[in-house]
PDB file of C-alpha atoms in Angstrom:
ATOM      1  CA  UNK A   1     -15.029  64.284  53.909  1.00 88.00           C
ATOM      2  CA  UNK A   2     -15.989  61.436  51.965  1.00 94.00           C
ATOM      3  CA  UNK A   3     -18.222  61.846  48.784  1.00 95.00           C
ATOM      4  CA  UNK A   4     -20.763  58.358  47.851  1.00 96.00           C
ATOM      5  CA  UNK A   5     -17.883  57.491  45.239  1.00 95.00           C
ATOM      6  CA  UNK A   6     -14.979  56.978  47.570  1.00 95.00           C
ATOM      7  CA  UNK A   7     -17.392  55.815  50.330  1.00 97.00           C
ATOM      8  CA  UNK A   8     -18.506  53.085  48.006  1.00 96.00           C
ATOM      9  CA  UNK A   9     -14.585  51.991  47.196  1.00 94.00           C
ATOM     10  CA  UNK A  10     -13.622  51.806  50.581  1.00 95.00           C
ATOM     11  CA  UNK A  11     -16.777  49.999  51.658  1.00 95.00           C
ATOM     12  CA  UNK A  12     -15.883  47.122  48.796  1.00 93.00           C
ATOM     13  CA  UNK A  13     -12.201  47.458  50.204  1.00 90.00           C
ATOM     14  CA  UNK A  14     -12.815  46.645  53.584  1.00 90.00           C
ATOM     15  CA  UNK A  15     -14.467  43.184  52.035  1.00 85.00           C
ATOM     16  CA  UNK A  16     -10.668  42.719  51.490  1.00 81.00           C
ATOM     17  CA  UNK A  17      -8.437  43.985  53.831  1.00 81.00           C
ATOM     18  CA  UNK A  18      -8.925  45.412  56.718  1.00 87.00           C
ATOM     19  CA  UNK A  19      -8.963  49.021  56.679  1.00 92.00           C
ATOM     20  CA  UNK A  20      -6.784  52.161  58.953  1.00 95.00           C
ATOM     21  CA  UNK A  21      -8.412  53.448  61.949  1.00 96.00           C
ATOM     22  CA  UNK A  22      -8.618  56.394  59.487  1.00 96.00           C
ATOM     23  CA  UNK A  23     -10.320  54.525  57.000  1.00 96.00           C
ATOM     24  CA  UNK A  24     -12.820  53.403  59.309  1.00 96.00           C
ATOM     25  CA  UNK A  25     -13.336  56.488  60.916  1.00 96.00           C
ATOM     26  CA  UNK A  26     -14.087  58.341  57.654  1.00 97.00           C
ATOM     27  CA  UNK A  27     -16.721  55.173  56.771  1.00 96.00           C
ATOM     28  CA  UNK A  28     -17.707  54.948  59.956  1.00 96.00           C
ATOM     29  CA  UNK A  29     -19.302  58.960  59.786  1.00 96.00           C
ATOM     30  CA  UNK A  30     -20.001  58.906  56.358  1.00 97.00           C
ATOM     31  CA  UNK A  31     -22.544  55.642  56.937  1.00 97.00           C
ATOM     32  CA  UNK A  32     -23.876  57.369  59.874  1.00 96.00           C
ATOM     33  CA  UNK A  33     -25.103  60.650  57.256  1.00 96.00           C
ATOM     34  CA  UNK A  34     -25.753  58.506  54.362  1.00 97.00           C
ATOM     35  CA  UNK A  35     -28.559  56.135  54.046  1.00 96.00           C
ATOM     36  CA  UNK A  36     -27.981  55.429  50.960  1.00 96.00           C
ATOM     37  CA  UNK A  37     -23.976  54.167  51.311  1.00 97.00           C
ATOM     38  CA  UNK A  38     -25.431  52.443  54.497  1.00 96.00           C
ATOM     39  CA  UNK A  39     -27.774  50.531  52.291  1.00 95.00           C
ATOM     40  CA  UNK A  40     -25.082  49.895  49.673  1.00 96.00           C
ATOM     41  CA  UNK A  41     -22.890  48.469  52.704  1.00 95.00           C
ATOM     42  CA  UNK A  42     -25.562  46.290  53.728  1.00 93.00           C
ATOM     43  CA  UNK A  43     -26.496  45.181  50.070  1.00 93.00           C
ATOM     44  CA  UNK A  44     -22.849  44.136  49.826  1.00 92.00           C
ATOM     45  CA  UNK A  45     -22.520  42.061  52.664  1.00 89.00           C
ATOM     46  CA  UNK A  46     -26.293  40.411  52.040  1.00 88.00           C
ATOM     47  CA  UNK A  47     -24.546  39.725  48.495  1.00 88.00           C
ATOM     48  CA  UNK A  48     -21.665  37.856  49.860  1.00 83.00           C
ATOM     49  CA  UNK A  49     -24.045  35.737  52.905  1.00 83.00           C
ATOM     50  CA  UNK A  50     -25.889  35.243  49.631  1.00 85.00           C
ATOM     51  CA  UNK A  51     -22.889  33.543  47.681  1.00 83.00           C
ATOM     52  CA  UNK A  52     -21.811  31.368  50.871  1.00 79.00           C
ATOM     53  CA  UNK A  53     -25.653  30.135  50.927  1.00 81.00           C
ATOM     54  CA  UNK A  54     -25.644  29.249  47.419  1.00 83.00           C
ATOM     55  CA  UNK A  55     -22.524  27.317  47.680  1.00 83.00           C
ATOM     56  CA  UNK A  56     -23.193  25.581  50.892  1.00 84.00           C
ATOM     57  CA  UNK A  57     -26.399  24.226  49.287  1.00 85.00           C
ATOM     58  CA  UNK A  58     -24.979  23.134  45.916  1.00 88.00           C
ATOM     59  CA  UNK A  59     -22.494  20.986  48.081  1.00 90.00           C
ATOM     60  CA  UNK A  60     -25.525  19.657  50.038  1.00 92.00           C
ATOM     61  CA  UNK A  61     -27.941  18.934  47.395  1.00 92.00           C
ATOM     62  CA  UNK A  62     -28.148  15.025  46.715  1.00 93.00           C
ATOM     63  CA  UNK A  63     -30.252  15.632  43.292  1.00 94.00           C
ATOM     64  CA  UNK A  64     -27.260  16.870  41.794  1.00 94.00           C
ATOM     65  CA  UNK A  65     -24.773  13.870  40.364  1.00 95.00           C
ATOM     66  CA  UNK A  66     -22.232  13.823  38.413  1.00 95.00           C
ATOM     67  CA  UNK A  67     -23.585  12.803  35.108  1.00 95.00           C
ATOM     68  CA  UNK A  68     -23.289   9.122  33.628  1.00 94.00           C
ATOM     69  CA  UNK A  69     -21.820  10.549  30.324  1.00 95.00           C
ATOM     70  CA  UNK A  70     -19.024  11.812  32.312  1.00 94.00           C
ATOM     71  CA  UNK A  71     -18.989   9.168  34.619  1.00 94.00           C
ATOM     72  CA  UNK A  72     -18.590   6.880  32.050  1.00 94.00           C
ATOM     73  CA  UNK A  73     -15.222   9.065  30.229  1.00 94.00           C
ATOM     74  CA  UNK A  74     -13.765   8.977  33.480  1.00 93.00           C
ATOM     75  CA  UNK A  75     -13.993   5.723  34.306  1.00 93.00           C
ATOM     76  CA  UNK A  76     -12.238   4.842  30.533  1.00 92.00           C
ATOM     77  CA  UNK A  77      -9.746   7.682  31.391  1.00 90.00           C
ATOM     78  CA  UNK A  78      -8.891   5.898  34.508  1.00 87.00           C
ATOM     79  CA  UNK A  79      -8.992   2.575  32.355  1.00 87.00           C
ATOM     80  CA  UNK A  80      -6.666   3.861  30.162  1.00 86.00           C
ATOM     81  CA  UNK A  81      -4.508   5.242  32.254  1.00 80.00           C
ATOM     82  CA  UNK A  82      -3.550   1.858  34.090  1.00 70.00           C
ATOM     83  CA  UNK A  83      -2.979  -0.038  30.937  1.00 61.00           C
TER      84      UNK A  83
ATOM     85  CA  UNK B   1      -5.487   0.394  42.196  1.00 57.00           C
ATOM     86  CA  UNK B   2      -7.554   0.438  39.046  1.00 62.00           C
ATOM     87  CA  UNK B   3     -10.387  -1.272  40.595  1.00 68.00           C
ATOM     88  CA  UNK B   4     -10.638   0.271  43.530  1.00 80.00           C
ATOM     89  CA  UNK B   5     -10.357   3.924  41.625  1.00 84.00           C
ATOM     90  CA  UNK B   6     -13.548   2.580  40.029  1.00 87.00           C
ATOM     91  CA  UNK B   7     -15.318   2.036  43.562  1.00 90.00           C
ATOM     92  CA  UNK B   8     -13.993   5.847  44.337  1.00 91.00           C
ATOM     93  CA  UNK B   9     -15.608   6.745  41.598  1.00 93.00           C
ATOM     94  CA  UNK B  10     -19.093   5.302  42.001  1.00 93.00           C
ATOM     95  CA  UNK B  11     -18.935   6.152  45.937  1.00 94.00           C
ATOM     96  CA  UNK B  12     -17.282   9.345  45.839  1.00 95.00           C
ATOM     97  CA  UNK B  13     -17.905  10.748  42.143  1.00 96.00           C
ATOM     98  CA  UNK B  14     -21.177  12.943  43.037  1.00 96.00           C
ATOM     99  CA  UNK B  15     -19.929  13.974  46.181  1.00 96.00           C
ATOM    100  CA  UNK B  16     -16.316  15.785  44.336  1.00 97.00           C
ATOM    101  CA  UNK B  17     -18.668  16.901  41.780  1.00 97.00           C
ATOM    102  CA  UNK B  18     -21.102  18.641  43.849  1.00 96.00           C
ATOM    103  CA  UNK B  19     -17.744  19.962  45.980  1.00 93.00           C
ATOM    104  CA  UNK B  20     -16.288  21.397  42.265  1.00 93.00           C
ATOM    105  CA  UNK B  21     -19.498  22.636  41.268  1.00 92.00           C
ATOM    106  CA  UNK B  22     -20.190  24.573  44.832  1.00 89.00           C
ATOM    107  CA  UNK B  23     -16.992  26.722  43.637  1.00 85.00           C
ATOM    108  CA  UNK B  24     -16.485  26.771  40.429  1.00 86.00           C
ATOM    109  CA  UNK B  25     -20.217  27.164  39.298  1.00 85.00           C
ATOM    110  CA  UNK B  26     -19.568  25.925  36.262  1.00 87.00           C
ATOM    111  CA  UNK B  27     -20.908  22.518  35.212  1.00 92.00           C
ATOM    112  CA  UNK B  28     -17.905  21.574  32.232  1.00 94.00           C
ATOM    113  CA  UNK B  29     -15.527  22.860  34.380  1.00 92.00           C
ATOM    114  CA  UNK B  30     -16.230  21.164  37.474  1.00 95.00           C
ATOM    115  CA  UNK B  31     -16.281  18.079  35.593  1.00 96.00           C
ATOM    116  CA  UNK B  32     -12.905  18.066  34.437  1.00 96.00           C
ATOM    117  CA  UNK B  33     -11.801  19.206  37.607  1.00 96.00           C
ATOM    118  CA  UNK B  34     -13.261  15.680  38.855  1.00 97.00           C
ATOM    119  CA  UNK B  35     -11.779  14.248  36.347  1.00 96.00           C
ATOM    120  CA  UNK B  36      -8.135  15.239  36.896  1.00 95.00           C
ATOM    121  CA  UNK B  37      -8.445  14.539  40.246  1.00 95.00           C
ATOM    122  CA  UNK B  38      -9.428  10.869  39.588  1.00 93.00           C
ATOM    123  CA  UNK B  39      -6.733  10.760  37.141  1.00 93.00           C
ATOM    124  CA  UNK B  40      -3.935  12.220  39.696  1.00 92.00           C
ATOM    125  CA  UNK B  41      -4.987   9.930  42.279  1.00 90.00           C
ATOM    126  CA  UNK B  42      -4.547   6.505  40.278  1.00 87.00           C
ATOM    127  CA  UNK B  43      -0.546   8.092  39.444  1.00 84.00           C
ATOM    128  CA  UNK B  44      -0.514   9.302  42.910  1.00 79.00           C
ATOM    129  CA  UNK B  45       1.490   6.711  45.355  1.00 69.00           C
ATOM    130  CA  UNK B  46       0.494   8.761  48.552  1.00 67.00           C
ATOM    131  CA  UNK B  47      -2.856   7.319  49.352  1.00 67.00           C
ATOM    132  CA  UNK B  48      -1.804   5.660  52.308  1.00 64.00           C
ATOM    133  CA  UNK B  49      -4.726   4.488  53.470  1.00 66.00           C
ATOM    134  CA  UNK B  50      -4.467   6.446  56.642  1.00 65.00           C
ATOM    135  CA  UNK B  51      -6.899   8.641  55.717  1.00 75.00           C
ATOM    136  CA  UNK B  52     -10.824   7.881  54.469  1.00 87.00           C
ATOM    137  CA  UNK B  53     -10.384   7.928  50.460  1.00 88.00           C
ATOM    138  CA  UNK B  54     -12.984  10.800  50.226  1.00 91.00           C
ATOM    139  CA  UNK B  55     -10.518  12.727  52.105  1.00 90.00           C
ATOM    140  CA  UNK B  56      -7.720  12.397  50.350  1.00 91.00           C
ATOM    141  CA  UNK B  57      -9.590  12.677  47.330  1.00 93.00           C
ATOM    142  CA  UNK B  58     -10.808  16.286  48.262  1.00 92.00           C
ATOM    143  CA  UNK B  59      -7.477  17.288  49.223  1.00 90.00           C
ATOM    144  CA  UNK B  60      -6.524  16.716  46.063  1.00 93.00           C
ATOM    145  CA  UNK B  61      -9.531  18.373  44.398  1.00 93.00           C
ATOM    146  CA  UNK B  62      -8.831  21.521  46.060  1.00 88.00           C
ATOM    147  CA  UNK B  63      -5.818  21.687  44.449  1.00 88.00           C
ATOM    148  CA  UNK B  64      -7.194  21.222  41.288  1.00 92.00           C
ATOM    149  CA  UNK B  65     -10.086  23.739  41.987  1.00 89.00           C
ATOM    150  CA  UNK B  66      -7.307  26.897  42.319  1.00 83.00           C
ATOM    151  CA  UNK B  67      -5.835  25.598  39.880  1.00 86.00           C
ATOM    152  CA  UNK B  68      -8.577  25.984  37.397  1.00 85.00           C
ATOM    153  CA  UNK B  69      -9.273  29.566  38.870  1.00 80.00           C
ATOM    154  CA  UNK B  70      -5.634  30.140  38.413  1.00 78.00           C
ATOM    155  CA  UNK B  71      -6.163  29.421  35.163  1.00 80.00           C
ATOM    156  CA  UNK B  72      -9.203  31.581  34.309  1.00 75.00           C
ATOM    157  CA  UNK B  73      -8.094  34.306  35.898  1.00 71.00           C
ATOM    158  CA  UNK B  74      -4.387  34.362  34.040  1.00 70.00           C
ATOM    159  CA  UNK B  75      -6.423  34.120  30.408  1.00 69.00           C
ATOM    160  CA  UNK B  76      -7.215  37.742  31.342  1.00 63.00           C
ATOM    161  CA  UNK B  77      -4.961  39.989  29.070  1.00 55.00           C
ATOM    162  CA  UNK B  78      -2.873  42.678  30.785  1.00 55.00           C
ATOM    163  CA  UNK B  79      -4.963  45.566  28.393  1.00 52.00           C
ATOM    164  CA  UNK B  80      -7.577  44.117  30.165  1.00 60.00           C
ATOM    165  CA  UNK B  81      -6.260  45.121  33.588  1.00 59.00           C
ATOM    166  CA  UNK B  82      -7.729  48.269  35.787  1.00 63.00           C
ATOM    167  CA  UNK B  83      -6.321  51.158  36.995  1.00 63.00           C
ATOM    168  CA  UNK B  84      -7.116  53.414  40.014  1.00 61.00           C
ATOM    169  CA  UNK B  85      -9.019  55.529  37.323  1.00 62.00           C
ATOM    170  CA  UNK B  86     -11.265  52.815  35.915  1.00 65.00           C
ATOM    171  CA  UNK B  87     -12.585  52.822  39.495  1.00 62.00           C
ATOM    172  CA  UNK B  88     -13.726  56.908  39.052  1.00 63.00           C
ATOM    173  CA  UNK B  89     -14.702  56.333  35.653  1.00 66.00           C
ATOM    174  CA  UNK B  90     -18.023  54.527  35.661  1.00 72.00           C
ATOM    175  CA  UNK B  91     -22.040  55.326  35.533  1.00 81.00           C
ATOM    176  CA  UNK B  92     -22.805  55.306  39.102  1.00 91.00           C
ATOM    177  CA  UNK B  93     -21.679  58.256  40.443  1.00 93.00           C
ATOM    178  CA  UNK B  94     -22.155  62.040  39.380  1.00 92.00           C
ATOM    179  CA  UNK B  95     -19.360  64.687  38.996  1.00 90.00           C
ATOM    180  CA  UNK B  96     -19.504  65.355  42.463  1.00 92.00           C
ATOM    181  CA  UNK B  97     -19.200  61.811  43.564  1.00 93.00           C
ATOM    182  CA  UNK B  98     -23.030  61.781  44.111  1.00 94.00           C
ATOM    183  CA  UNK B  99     -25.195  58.549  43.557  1.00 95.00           C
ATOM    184  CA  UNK B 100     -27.080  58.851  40.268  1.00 93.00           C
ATOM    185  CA  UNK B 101     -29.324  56.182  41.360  1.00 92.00           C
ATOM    186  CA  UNK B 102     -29.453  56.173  44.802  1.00 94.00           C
ATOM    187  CA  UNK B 103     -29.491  52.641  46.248  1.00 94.00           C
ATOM    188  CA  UNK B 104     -32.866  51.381  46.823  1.00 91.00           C
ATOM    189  CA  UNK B 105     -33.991  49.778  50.086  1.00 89.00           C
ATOM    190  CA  UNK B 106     -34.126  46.071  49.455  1.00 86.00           C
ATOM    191  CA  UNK B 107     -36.344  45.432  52.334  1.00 77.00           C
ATOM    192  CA  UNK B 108     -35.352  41.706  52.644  1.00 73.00           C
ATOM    193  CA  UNK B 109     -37.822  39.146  54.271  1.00 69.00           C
ATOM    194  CA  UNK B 110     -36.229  36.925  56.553  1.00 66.00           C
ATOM    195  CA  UNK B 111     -35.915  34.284  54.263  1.00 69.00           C
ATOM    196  CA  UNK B 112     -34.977  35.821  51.478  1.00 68.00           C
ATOM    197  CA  UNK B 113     -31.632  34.222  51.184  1.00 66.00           C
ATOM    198  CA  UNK B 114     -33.352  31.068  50.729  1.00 66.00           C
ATOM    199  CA  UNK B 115     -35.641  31.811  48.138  1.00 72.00           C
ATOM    200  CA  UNK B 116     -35.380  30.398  44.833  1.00 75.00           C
ATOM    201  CA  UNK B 117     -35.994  33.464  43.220  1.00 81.00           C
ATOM    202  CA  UNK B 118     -33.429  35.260  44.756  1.00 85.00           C
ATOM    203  CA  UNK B 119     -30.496  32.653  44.261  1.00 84.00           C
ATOM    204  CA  UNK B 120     -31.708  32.637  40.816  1.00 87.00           C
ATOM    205  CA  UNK B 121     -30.963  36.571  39.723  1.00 89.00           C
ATOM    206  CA  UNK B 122     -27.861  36.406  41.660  1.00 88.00           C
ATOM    207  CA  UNK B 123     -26.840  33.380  39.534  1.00 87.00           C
ATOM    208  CA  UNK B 124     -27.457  35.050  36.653  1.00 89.00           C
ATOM    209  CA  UNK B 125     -26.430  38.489  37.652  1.00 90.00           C
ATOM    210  CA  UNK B 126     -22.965  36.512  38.286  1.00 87.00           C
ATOM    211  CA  UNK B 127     -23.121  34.920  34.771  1.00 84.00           C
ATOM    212  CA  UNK B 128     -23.368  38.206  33.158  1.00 84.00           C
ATOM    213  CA  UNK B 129     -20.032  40.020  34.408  1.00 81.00           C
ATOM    214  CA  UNK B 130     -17.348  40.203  31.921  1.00 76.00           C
ATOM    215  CA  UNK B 131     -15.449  36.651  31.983  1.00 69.00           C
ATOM    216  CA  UNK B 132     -12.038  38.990  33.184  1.00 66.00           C
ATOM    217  CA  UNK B 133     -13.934  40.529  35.942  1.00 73.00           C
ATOM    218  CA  UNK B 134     -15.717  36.915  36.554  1.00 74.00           C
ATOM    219  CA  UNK B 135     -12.607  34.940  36.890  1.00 71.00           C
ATOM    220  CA  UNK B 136     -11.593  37.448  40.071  1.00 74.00           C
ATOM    221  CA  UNK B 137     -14.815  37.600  41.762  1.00 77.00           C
ATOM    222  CA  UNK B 138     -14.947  33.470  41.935  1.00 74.00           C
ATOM    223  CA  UNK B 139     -11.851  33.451  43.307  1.00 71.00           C
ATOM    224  CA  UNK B 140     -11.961  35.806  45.862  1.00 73.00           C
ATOM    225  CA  UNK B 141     -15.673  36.401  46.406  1.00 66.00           C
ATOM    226  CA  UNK B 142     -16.610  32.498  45.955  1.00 64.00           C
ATOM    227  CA  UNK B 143     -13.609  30.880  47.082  1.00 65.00           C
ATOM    228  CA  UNK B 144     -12.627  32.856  49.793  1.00 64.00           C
ATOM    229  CA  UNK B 145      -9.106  33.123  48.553  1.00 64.00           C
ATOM    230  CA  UNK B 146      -6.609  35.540  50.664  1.00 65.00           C
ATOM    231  CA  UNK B 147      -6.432  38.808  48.799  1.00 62.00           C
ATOM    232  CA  UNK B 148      -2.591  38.896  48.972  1.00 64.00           C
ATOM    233  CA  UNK B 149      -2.226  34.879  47.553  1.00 65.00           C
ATOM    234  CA  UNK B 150      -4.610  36.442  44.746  1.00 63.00           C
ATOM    235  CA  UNK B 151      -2.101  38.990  43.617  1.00 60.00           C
ATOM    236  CA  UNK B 152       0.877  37.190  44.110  1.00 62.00           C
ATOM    237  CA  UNK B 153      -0.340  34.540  42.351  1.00 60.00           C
ATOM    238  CA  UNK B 154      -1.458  36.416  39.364  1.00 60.00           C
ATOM    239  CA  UNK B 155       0.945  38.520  39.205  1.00 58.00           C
ATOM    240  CA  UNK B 156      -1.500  41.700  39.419  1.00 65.00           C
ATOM    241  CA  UNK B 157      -0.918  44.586  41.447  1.00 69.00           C
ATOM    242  CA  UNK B 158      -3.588  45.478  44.461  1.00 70.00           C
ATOM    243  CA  UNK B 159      -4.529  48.466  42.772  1.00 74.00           C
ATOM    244  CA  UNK B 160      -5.613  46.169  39.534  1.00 76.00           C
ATOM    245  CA  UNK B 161      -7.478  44.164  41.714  1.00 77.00           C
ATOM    246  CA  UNK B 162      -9.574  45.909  44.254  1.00 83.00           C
ATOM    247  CA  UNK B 163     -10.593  48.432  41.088  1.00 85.00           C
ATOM    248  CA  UNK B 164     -11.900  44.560  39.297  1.00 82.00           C
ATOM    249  CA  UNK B 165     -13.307  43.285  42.666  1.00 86.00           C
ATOM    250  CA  UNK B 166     -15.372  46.805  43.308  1.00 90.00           C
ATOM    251  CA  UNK B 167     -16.542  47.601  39.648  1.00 87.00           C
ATOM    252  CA  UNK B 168     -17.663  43.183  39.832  1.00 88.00           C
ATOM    253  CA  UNK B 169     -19.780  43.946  42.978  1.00 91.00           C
ATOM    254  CA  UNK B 170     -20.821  47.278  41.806  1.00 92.00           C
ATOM    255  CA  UNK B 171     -22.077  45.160  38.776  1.00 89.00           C
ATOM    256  CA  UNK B 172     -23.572  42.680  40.312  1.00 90.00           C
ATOM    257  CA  UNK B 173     -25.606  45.256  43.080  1.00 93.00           C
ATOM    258  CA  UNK B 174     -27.120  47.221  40.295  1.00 91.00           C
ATOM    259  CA  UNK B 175     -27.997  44.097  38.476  1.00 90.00           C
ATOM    260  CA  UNK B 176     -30.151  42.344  41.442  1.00 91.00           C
ATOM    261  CA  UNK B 177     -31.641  45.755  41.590  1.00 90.00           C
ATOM    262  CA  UNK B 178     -33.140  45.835  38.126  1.00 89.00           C
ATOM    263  CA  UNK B 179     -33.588  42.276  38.092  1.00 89.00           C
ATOM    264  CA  UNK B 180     -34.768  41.009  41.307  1.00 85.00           C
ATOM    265  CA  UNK B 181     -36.708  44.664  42.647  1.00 80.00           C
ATOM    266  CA  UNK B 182     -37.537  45.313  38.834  1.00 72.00           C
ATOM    267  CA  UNK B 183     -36.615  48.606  39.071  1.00 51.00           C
TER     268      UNK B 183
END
């Protein structure tokens, strides 16, 4: 029997590799008596839909440019490194 | 070359930043990443022109990108390193492998992914973990990076890193709970 403890590493494992039928077994009736690992679980996976969100609207947002300062060093970089 | 490098980088400069920045969440580091790409590509002869230039140019920012990670993640001293018993060793769990503070329910609306507020804590919640536990997350949580490439590339064991990967998200949990439920 899993305690919350090991429940909680093997719940951040399978993030990472998938886990034995064992493994998934033990999660898979531990979840199903624990509301509280099952909410953990969830929490962890919102987390990581979370991250993919944020990234996917950095890429997408047209407000953010690269700025001129910088612009500017890399274009004498780029100067300087043809000369 | 030098000419059109300078069209690249009016066309394409905002676009490779906001790719950088989507990864490495870091402002001064996606910069430079732009800029060693830019400076690659004018020594590079493989632009062909086979390809659209954005698309080389990403190519070669991805490189650049794990390279930076690689980086980061390297600067982490071995002492710093974690062992299975870091993992039992921590302020979550009672002697009996109990929750001291049981997980709340977070009760998400439907759009709560795309609220500000949300995105916000996270951001923050991610700023706060330790820069050696930091470096790992972005690279496997953030860049999607295979777990096995991780190791192998940074020479840590598996043990080292699932114990840094769980006590990151453990971290990061407990923070959106007192930050973003105010508990």
């Amino acid at each position: 029997m899993l305690d919350c403890r090991q429940a909680s590493q093997l719940i951040s494992k399978s993030l990472d590799r998938r886990l034995s039928w064992r493994e998934r077994l033990e999660i898979r009736f531990h979840l199903f008596i624990c509301k509280y690992c099952k909410r953990f679980s969830q929490q962890l996976t919102t987390m990581c839909t979370a991250i993919n969100r944020m990234s996917q609207s950095i890429e997408h947002n047209q407000d953010i440019q690269l700025p001129s300062e910088t612009k500017n060093r890399i274009a004498n970089a780029i100067e300087s490194t043809v000369d | 070359m030098s000419n059109n490098m300078h069209d690249w980088l009016n066309q394409h400069g905002d676009f490779l930043y906001r790719f950088a920045l989507a990864r490495l969440r870091d402002p001064h580091l996606a910069e430079d990443v732009v800029q060693e790409t830019f400076l690659a590509a004018i020594k590079s002869p493989s632009f062909s022109g086979d390809s659209a230039p954005r698309t080389w140019l990403t190519g070669i920012l991805k490189h650049k990108i794990i390279d930076m990670m690689r980086k980061n993640v390297r600067e982490i001293a071995a002492s710093d390193l974690m062992s299975e018993q870091d993992a039992n060793m921590d302020e979550f769990f009672d002697d009996a492998g109990r929750w001291i503070e049981k997980p709340m329910d977070w009760d998400m609306p439907e759009n709560a992914l795309e609220q500000k507020q949300f995105l916000g804590v996270l951001q923050n919640c991610m700023d706060k973990l330790p820069a050696k536990l930091s470096a790992l997350f972005m690279m496997r949580d953030v860049h999607e990076t295979d777990n096995e490439e991780i190791c192998k590339e940074l020479n840590i064991t598996k043990t080292n890193a699932w114990v840094m990967l769980y006590r990151a998200r453990m971290g990061i949990r407990k923070c959106l709970e007192i930050n973003w439920l105010g508990a």
